[in-house]
PDB file of C-alpha atoms and ligand atoms in Angstrom:
ATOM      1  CA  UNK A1010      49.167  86.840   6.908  1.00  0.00           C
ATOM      2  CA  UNK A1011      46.136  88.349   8.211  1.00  0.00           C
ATOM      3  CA  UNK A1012      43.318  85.686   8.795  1.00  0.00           C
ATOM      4  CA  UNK A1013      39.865  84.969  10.637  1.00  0.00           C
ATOM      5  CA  UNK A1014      38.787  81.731  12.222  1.00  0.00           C
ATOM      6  CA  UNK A1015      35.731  80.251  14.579  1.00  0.00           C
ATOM      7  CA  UNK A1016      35.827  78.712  17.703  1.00  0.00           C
ATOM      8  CA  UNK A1017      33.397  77.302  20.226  1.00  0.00           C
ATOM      9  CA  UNK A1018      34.215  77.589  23.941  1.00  0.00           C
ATOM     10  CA  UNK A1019      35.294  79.599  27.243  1.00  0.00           C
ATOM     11  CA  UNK A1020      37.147  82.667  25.888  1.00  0.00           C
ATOM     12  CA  UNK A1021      38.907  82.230  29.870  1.00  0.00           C
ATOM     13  CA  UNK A1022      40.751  79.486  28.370  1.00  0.00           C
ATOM     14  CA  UNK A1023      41.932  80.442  25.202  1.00  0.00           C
ATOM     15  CA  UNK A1024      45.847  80.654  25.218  1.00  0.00           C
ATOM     16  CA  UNK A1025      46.574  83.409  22.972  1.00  0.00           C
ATOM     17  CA  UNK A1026      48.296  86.836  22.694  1.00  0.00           C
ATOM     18  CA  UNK A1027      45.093  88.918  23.963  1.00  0.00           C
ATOM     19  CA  UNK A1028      41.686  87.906  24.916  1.00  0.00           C
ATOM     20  CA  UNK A1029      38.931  90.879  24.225  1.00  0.00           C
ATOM     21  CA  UNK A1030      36.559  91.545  27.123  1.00  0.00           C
ATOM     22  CA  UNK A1031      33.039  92.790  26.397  1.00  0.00           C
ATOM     23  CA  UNK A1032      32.903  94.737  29.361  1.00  0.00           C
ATOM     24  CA  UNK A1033      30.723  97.907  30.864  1.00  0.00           C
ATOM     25  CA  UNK A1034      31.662 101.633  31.190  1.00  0.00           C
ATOM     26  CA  UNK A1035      32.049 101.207  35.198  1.00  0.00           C
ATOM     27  CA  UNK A1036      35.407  98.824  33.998  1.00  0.00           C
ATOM     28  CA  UNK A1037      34.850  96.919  37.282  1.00  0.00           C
ATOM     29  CA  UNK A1038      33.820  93.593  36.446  1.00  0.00           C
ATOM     30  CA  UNK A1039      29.974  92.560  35.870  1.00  0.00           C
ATOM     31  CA  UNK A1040      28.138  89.158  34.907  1.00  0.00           C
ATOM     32  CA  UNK A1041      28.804  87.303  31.500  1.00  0.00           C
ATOM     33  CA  UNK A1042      31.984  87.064  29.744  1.00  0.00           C
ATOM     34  CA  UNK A1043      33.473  90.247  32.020  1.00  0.00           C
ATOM     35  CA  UNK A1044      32.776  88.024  35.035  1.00  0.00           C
ATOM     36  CA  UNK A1045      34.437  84.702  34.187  1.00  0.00           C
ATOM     37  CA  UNK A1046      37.247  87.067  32.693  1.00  0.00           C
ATOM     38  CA  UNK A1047      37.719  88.827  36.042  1.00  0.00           C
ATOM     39  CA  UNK A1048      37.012  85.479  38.376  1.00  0.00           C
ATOM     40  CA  UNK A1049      40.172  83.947  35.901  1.00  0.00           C
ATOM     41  CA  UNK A1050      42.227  86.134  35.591  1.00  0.00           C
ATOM     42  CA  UNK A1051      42.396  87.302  39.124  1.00  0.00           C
ATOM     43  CA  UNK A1052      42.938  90.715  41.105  1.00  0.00           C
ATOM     44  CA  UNK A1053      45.590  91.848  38.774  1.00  0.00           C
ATOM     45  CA  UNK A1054      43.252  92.803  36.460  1.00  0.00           C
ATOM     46  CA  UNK A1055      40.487  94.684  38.376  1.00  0.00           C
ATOM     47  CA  UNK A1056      43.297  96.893  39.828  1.00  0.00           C
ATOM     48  CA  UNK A1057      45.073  97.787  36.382  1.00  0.00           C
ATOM     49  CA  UNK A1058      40.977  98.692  35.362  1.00  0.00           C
ATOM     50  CA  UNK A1059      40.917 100.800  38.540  1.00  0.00           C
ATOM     51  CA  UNK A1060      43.988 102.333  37.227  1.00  0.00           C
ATOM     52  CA  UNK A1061      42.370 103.241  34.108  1.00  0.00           C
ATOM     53  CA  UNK A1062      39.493 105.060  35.844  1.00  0.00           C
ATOM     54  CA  UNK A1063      41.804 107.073  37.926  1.00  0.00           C
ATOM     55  CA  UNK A1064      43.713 108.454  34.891  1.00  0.00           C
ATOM     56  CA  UNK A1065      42.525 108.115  31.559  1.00  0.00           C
ATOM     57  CA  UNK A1066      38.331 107.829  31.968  1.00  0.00           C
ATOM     58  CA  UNK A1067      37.087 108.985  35.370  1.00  0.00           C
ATOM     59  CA  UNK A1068      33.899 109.097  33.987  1.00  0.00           C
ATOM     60  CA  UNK A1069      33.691 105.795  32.755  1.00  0.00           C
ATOM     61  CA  UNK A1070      35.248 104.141  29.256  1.00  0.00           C
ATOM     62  CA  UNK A1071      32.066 105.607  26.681  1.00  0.00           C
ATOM     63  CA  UNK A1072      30.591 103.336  24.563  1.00  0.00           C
ATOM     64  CA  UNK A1073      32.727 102.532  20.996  1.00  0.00           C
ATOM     65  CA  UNK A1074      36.627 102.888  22.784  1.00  0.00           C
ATOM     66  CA  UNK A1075      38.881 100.081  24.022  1.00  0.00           C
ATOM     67  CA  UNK A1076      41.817  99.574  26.606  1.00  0.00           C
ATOM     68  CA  UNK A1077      44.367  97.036  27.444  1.00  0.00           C
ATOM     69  CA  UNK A1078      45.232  95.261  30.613  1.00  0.00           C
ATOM     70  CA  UNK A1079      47.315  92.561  32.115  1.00  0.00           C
ATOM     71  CA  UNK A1080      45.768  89.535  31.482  1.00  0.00           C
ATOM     72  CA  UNK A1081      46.415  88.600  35.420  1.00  0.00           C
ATOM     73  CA  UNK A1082      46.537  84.548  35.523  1.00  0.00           C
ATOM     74  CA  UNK A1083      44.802  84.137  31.993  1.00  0.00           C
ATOM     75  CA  UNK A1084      46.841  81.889  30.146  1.00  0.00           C
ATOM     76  CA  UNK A1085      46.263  85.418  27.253  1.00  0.00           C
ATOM     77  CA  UNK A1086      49.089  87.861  28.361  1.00  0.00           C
ATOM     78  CA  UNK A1087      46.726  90.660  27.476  1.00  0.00           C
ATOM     79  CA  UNK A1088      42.954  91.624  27.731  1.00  0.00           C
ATOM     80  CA  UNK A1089      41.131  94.368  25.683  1.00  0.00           C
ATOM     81  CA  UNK A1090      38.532  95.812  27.362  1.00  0.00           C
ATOM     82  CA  UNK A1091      35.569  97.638  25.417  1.00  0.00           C
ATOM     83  CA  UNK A1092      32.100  98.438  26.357  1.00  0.00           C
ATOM     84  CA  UNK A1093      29.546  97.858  23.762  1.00  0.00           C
ATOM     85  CA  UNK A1094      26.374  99.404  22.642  1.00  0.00           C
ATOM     86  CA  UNK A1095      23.178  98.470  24.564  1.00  0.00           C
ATOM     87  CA  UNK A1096      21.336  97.518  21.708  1.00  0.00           C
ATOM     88  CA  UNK A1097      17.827  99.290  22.521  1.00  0.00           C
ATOM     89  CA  UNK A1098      19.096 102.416  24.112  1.00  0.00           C
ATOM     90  CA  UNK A1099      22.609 103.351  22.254  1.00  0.00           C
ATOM     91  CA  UNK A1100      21.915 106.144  19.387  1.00  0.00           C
ATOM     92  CA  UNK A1101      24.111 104.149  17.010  1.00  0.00           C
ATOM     93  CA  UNK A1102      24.387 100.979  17.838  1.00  0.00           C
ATOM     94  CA  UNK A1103      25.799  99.585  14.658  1.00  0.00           C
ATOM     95  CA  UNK A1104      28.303 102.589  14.476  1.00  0.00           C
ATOM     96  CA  UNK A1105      29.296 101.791  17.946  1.00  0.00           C
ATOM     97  CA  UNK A1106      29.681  97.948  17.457  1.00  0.00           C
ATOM     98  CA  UNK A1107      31.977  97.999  14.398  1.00  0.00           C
ATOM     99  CA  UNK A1108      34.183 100.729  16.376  1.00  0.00           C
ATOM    100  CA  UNK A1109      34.367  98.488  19.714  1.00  0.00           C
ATOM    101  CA  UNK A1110      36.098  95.841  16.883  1.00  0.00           C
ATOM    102  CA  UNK A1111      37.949  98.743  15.209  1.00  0.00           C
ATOM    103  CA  UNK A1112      39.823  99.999  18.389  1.00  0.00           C
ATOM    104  CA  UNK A1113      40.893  96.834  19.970  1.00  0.00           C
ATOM    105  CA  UNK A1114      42.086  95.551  16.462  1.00  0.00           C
ATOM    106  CA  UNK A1115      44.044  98.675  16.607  1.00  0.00           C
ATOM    107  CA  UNK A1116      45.379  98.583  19.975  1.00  0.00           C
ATOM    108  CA  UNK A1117      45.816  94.513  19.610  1.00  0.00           C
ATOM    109  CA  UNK A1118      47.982  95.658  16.367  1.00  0.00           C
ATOM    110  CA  UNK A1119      49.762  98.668  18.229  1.00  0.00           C
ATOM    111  CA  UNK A1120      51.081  95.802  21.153  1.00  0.00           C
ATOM    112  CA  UNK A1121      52.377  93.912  18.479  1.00  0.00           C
ATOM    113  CA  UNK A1122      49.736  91.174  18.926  1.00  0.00           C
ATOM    114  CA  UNK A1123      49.299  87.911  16.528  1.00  0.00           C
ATOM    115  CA  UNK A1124      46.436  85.709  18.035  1.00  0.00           C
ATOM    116  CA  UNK A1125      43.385  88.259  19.307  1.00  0.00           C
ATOM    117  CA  UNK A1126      39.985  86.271  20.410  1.00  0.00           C
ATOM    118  CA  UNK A1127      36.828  88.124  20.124  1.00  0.00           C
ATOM    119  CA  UNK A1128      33.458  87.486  22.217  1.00  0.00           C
ATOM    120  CA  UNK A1129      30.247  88.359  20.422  1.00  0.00           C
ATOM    121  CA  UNK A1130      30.727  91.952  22.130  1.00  0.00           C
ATOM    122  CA  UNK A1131      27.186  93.184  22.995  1.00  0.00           C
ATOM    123  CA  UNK A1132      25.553  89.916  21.965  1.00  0.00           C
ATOM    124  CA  UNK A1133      24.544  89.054  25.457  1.00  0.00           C
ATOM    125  CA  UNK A1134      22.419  91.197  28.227  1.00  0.00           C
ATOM    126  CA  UNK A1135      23.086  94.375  25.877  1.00  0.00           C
ATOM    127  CA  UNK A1136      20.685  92.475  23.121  1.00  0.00           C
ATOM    128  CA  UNK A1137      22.318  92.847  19.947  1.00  0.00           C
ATOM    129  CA  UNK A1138      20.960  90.837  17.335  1.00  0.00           C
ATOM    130  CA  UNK A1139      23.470  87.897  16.758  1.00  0.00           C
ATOM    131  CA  UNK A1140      23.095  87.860  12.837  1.00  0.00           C
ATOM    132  CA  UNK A1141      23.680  91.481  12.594  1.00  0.00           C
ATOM    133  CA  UNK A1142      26.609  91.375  15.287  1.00  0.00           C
ATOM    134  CA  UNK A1143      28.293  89.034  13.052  1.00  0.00           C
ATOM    135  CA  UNK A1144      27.951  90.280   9.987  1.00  0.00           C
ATOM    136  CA  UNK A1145      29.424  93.590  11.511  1.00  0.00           C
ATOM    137  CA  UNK A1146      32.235  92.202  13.157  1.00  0.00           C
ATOM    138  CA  UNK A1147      33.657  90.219  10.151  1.00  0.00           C
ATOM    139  CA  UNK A1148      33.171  93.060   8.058  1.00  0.00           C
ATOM    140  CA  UNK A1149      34.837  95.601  10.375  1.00  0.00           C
ATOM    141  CA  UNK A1150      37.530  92.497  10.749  1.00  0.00           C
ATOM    142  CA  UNK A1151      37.885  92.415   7.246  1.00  0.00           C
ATOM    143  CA  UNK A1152      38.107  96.402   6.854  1.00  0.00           C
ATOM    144  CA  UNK A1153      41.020  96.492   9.033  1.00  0.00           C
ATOM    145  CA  UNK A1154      42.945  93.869   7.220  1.00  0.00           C
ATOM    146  CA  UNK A1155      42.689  95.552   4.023  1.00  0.00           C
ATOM    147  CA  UNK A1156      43.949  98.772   5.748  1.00  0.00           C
ATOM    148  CA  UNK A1157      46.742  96.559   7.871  1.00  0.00           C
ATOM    149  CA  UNK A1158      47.852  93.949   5.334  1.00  0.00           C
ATOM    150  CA  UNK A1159      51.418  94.025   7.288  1.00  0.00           C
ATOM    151  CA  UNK A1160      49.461  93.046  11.184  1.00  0.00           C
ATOM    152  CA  UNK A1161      50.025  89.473  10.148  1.00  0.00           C
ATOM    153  CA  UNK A1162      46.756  88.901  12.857  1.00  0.00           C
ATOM    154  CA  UNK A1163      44.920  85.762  13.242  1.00  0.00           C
ATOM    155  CA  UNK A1164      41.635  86.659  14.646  1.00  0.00           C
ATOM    156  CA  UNK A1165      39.738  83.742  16.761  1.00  0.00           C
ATOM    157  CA  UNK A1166      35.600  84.490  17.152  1.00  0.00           C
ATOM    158  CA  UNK A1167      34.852  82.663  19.898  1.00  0.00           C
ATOM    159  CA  UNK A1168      31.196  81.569  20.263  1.00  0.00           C
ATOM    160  CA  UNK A1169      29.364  80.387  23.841  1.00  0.00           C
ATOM    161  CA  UNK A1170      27.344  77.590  21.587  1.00  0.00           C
ATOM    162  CA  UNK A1171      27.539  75.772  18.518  1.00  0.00           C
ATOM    163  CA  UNK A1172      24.751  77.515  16.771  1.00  0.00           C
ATOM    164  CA  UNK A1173      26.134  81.004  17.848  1.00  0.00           C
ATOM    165  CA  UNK A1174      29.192  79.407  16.070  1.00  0.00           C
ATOM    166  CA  UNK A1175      26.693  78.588  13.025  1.00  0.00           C
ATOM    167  CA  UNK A1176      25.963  82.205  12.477  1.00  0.00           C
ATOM    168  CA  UNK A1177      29.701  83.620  12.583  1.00  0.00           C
ATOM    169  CA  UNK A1178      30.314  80.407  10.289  1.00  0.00           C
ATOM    170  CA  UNK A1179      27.621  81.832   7.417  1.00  0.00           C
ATOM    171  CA  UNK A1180      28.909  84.932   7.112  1.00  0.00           C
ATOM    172  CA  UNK A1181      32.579  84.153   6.709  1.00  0.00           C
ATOM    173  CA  UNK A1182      31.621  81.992   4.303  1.00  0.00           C
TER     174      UNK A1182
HETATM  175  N1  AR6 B2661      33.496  82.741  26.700  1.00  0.00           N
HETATM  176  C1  AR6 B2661      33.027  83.129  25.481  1.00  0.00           C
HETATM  177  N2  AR6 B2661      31.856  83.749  25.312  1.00  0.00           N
HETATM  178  C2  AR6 B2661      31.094  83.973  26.397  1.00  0.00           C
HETATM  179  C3  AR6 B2661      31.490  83.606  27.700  1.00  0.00           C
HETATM  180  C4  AR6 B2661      32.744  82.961  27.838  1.00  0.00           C
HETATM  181  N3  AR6 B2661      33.236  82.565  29.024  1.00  0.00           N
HETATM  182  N4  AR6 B2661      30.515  83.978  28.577  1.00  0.00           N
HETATM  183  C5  AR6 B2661      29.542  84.553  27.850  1.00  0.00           C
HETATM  184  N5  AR6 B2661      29.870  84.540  26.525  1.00  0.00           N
HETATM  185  P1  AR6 B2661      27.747  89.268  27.671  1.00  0.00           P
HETATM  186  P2  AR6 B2661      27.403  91.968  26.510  1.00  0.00           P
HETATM  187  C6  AR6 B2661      29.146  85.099  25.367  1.00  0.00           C
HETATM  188  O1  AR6 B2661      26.405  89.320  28.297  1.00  0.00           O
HETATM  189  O2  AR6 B2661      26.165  91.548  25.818  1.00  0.00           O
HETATM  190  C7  AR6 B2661      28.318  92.099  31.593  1.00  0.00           C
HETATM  191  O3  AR6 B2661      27.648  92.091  32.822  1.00  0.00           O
HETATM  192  C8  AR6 B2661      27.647  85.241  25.470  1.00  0.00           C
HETATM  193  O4  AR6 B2661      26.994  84.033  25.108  1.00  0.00           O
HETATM  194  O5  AR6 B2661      28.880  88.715  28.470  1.00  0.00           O
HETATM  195  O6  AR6 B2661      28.419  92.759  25.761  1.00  0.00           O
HETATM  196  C9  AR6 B2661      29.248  93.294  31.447  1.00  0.00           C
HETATM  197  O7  AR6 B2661      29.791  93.700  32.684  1.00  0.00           O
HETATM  198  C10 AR6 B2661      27.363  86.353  24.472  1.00  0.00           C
HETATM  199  O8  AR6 B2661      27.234  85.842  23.146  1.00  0.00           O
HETATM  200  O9  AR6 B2661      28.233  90.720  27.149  1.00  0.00           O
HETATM  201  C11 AR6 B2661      28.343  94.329  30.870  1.00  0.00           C
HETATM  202  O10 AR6 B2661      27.623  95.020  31.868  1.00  0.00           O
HETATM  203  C12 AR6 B2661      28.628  87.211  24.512  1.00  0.00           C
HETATM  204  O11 AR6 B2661      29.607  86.426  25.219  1.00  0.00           O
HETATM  205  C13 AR6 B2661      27.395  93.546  30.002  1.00  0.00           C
HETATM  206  O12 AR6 B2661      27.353  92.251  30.552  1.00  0.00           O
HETATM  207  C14 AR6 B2661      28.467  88.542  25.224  1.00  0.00           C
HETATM  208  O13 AR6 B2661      27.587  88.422  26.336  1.00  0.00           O
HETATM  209  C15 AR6 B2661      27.901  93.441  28.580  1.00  0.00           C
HETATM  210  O14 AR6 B2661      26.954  92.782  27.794  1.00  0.00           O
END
C-alpha cells in the first residue's frame, strides 16, 4: 500500500531505502541538506555525482530532473538527487517543484524502492514558500499514487523543525 507520513529530524539519519537530496545543478555538494548529505555519506557519493556530469549532464542536471546515487555510508542505500527551482528567478517554479517530486518518485519506483524520505526540496536558500511547497509536494505525492497504486511506497516528509512539520501536517490532513 502506497502511503505518506511526517517526520521531524536529520534526513542523514534516516534508515530507509533512498534518501532524496535537494541538491544544485553543479551536482557537487553545496550548504544545507546537500552538505550534511555529502559530509555523511562520504566520498562515494561525490564521485558517482562526478560520474553523472561526465556522461549523462555535462552541463549540469537542469532544474525539474532527478538522479540516483550510492548512498556512500548513509545508513539509506540510495540517494536521489534533484535540483529545485530558485523560487524568485525559475520561470515556473511551481511546474518545476511538483516535477523534482515526480521524477524521483519515479526513479525511487523504477529501483524498486519502499521507504523514500523527502526534504522540503527548494524550501531553503532557493526561497520557496513553505505552505505552497507543501501543498505541492503532497499533491504531486498523491498524483503519483493514483497513477502507481501497485509501488506499494511509503513516503517519509522529513521536516528541519517542528513547525515546518506543522505545515506538511495541515495539508495531509
Ligand atoms: N535534514 C532534513 N532537512 C534539512 C536538513 C537535514 N539535515 N538540512 C536542511 N534541511 P536547503 P534548497 C531542510 O537550503 O532550498 C544547497 O546549498 C531546510 O530546513 O538545503 O533546495 C544546495 O547545494 C529546508 O527546509 O535546499 C543548493 O545549492 C530544506 O531542507 C541549494 O542549497 C531545503 O533547504 C538548494 O536549496
Amino acid at each position: 500500500m502506497n502511503s505518506i507520513e511526517t517526520t521531524t529530524g536529520d534526513i542523514t539519519r534516516m534508515a530507509v531505502d533512498a534518501i532524496v537530496n535537494a541538491a544544485n545543478a553543479s551536482l557537487m555538494g553545496g550548504g544545507g541538506v546537500d552538505g550534511a548529505i555529502h559530509r555523511a555519506g562520504g566520498p562515494a557519493i561525490l564521485a558517482a555525482c562526478q560520474a553523472i556530469r561526465q556522461t549523462l549532464y555535462p552541463d549540469g542536471l537542469p532544474s525539474g530532473e532527478a538522479v540516483l546515487t550510492t548512498g556512500g555510508n548513509l545508513p539509506a542505500r540510495w540517494v536521489i538527487h534533484t535540483a529545485g527551482p530558485v523560487y524568485h528567478t525559475d520561470p515556473d517554479p511551481e511546474g518545476h517543484l511538483a516535477q523534482c517530486y515526480r521524477r524521483c518518485l519515479e526513479l525511487a519506483h523504477a529501483h524498486g524502492v519502499k521507504r523514500l524520505a523527502f526534504p522540503g526540496i527548494s524550501t531553503g536558500v532557493y526561497g520557496f514558500p513553505k505552505e505552497a511547497a507543501a501543498r505541492i509536494a503532497i499533491a504531486t505525492i498523491r498524483a503519483f499514487f493514483a497513477q502507481a497504486p501497485e509501488a506499494d511506497l511509503n513516503v517519509i516528509l522529513v521536516a528541519f523543525s517542528t513547525a515546518d512539520e506543522a505545515i506538511l501536517q495541515q495539508y495531509l490532513a
